[in-house]
């Protein structure tokens, strides 16, 4: 059921983490439905490019914010795997990203 909601429970490692991510997804969905300008402000506050190629539409912004929420929720080993799957270089941070230490938001 978690996967049906777009929540990769196995990758998140706990129901608690999935619940927190579900809460964040719901918050973003409500913003998208009611306060679209707030969604754009949140997007801008993350330092994400407003127009990499073309200006993102509302769906793009929501999708990107949900991706950031997922990355924040993933344990370090899963975040590393996600980076590798997406072809993102970890550069010099691989040794600094520990599963034992909580990651900041």
PDB file of C-alpha atoms in Angstrom:
ATOM      1  CA  UNK A   1       0.000   0.000   0.000  1.00  0.00           C
ATOM      2  CA  UNK A   2       2.888   2.395   0.721  1.00  0.00           C
ATOM      3  CA  UNK A   3       4.274   1.885  -2.783  1.00  0.00           C
ATOM      4  CA  UNK A   4       0.823   2.691  -4.233  1.00  0.00           C
ATOM      5  CA  UNK A   5       1.200   6.112  -2.611  1.00  0.00           C
ATOM      6  CA  UNK A   6       4.634   6.569  -4.165  1.00  0.00           C
ATOM      7  CA  UNK A   7       6.430   5.786  -0.897  1.00  0.00           C
ATOM      8  CA  UNK A   8       9.254   3.256  -1.278  1.00  0.00           C
ATOM      9  CA  UNK A   9       8.935   1.698   2.185  1.00  0.00           C
ATOM     10  CA  UNK A  10      11.707  -0.849   1.619  1.00  0.00           C
ATOM     11  CA  UNK A  11      14.132   1.922   0.662  1.00  0.00           C
ATOM     12  CA  UNK A  12      13.074   4.217   3.505  1.00  0.00           C
ATOM     13  CA  UNK A  13      13.790   1.581   6.098  1.00  0.00           C
ATOM     14  CA  UNK A  14      10.886   2.183   8.480  1.00  0.00           C
ATOM     15  CA  UNK A  15       7.188   2.868   8.643  1.00  0.00           C
ATOM     16  CA  UNK A  16       7.968   5.996  10.662  1.00  0.00           C
ATOM     17  CA  UNK A  17      10.085   7.408   7.819  1.00  0.00           C
ATOM     18  CA  UNK A  18       7.359   6.500   5.311  1.00  0.00           C
ATOM     19  CA  UNK A  19       4.757   8.212   7.475  1.00  0.00           C
ATOM     20  CA  UNK A  20       6.827  11.395   7.660  1.00  0.00           C
ATOM     21  CA  UNK A  21       7.352  11.344   3.909  1.00  0.00           C
ATOM     22  CA  UNK A  22       3.612  10.773   3.335  1.00  0.00           C
ATOM     23  CA  UNK A  23       2.891  13.805   5.527  1.00  0.00           C
ATOM     24  CA  UNK A  24       5.324  15.902   3.480  1.00  0.00           C
ATOM     25  CA  UNK A  25       3.834  14.680   0.188  1.00  0.00           C
ATOM     26  CA  UNK A  26       0.349  15.582   1.464  1.00  0.00           C
ATOM     27  CA  UNK A  27       1.548  19.047   2.511  1.00  0.00           C
ATOM     28  CA  UNK A  28       3.016  19.631  -0.944  1.00  0.00           C
ATOM     29  CA  UNK A  29      -0.145  18.341  -2.650  1.00  0.00           C
ATOM     30  CA  UNK A  30      -2.278  20.736  -0.584  1.00  0.00           C
ATOM     31  CA  UNK A  31       0.020  23.620  -1.535  1.00  0.00           C
ATOM     32  CA  UNK A  32      -0.300  22.632  -5.173  1.00  0.00           C
ATOM     33  CA  UNK A  33      -4.092  22.604  -4.953  1.00  0.00           C
ATOM     34  CA  UNK A  34      -4.575  25.774  -2.898  1.00  0.00           C
ATOM     35  CA  UNK A  35      -1.489  27.965  -2.609  1.00  0.00           C
ATOM     36  CA  UNK A  36       0.504  27.539  -5.782  1.00  0.00           C
ATOM     37  CA  UNK A  37       2.559  30.662  -5.106  1.00  0.00           C
ATOM     38  CA  UNK A  38       3.737  29.069  -1.836  1.00  0.00           C
ATOM     39  CA  UNK A  39       4.835  26.005  -3.791  1.00  0.00           C
ATOM     40  CA  UNK A  40       6.962  28.235  -6.035  1.00  0.00           C
ATOM     41  CA  UNK A  41       8.403  30.023  -2.978  1.00  0.00           C
ATOM     42  CA  UNK A  42       9.354  26.709  -1.397  1.00  0.00           C
ATOM     43  CA  UNK A  43      10.962  25.638  -4.660  1.00  0.00           C
ATOM     44  CA  UNK A  44      12.961  28.871  -4.814  1.00  0.00           C
ATOM     45  CA  UNK A  45      14.028  28.547  -1.153  1.00  0.00           C
ATOM     46  CA  UNK A  46      15.781  25.262  -1.978  1.00  0.00           C
ATOM     47  CA  UNK A  47      17.959  27.041  -4.510  1.00  0.00           C
ATOM     48  CA  UNK A  48      16.595  24.944  -7.357  1.00  0.00           C
ATOM     49  CA  UNK A  49      16.942  26.553 -10.780  1.00  0.00           C
ATOM     50  CA  UNK A  50      13.751  28.360 -11.764  1.00  0.00           C
ATOM     51  CA  UNK A  51      14.254  27.728 -15.443  1.00  0.00           C
ATOM     52  CA  UNK A  52      16.829  25.145 -16.377  1.00  0.00           C
ATOM     53  CA  UNK A  53      16.010  25.038 -20.077  1.00  0.00           C
ATOM     54  CA  UNK A  54      12.417  26.147 -19.737  1.00  0.00           C
ATOM     55  CA  UNK A  55      10.399  27.510 -16.844  1.00  0.00           C
ATOM     56  CA  UNK A  56       8.997  24.585 -14.849  1.00  0.00           C
ATOM     57  CA  UNK A  57       5.248  24.234 -14.805  1.00  0.00           C
ATOM     58  CA  UNK A  58       3.338  23.551 -11.606  1.00  0.00           C
ATOM     59  CA  UNK A  59       3.566  19.782 -12.096  1.00  0.00           C
ATOM     60  CA  UNK A  60       7.342  19.968 -12.565  1.00  0.00           C
ATOM     61  CA  UNK A  61       7.736  21.978  -9.374  1.00  0.00           C
ATOM     62  CA  UNK A  62       5.608  19.556  -7.363  1.00  0.00           C
ATOM     63  CA  UNK A  63       7.515  16.580  -8.771  1.00  0.00           C
ATOM     64  CA  UNK A  64      10.886  18.159  -7.952  1.00  0.00           C
ATOM     65  CA  UNK A  65       9.845  19.101  -4.406  1.00  0.00           C
ATOM     66  CA  UNK A  66       8.635  15.544  -3.810  1.00  0.00           C
ATOM     67  CA  UNK A  67      11.963  14.228  -5.111  1.00  0.00           C
ATOM     68  CA  UNK A  68      13.818  16.455  -2.627  1.00  0.00           C
ATOM     69  CA  UNK A  69      11.540  15.229   0.179  1.00  0.00           C
ATOM     70  CA  UNK A  70      12.330  11.629  -0.784  1.00  0.00           C
ATOM     71  CA  UNK A  71      16.078  12.282  -0.913  1.00  0.00           C
ATOM     72  CA  UNK A  72      15.936  13.834   2.551  1.00  0.00           C
ATOM     73  CA  UNK A  73      14.070  10.813   3.892  1.00  0.00           C
ATOM     74  CA  UNK A  74      16.318   8.139   2.387  1.00  0.00           C
ATOM     75  CA  UNK A  75      19.026   6.520   4.498  1.00  0.00           C
ATOM     76  CA  UNK A  76      22.514   7.462   3.297  1.00  0.00           C
ATOM     77  CA  UNK A  77      23.158   4.138   1.516  1.00  0.00           C
ATOM     78  CA  UNK A  78      19.919   4.503  -0.448  1.00  0.00           C
ATOM     79  CA  UNK A  79      20.725   8.123  -1.292  1.00  0.00           C
ATOM     80  CA  UNK A  80      24.091   6.999  -2.641  1.00  0.00           C
ATOM     81  CA  UNK A  81      22.326   4.355  -4.743  1.00  0.00           C
ATOM     82  CA  UNK A  82      19.846   6.963  -6.005  1.00  0.00           C
ATOM     83  CA  UNK A  83      22.724   9.223  -7.054  1.00  0.00           C
ATOM     84  CA  UNK A  84      24.428   6.362  -8.870  1.00  0.00           C
ATOM     85  CA  UNK A  85      21.178   5.358 -10.603  1.00  0.00           C
ATOM     86  CA  UNK A  86      20.707   8.949 -11.797  1.00  0.00           C
ATOM     87  CA  UNK A  87      24.328   9.326 -12.900  1.00  0.00           C
ATOM     88  CA  UNK A  88      25.070  11.980 -10.264  1.00  0.00           C
ATOM     89  CA  UNK A  89      28.673  12.098  -9.129  1.00  0.00           C
ATOM     90  CA  UNK A  90      29.185  11.911  -5.398  1.00  0.00           C
ATOM     91  CA  UNK A  91      32.509  13.689  -5.793  1.00  0.00           C
ATOM     92  CA  UNK A  92      34.297  13.921  -2.468  1.00  0.00           C
ATOM     93  CA  UNK A  93      31.229  13.442  -0.256  1.00  0.00           C
ATOM     94  CA  UNK A  94      31.059   9.645  -0.368  1.00  0.00           C
ATOM     95  CA  UNK A  95      33.164   9.253   2.763  1.00  0.00           C
ATOM     96  CA  UNK A  96      31.242  11.971   4.598  1.00  0.00           C
ATOM     97  CA  UNK A  97      27.808  10.433   4.078  1.00  0.00           C
ATOM     98  CA  UNK A  98      27.317   7.960   6.902  1.00  0.00           C
ATOM     99  CA  UNK A  99      24.267   5.806   7.665  1.00  0.00           C
ATOM    100  CA  UNK A 100      25.015   6.159  11.361  1.00  0.00           C
ATOM    101  CA  UNK A 101      24.661   9.929  11.380  1.00  0.00           C
ATOM    102  CA  UNK A 102      21.373  11.718  10.735  1.00  0.00           C
ATOM    103  CA  UNK A 103      21.408  13.854   7.617  1.00  0.00           C
ATOM    104  CA  UNK A 104      20.435  17.509   7.942  1.00  0.00           C
ATOM    105  CA  UNK A 105      17.651  19.080   5.940  1.00  0.00           C
TER     106      UNK A 105
END
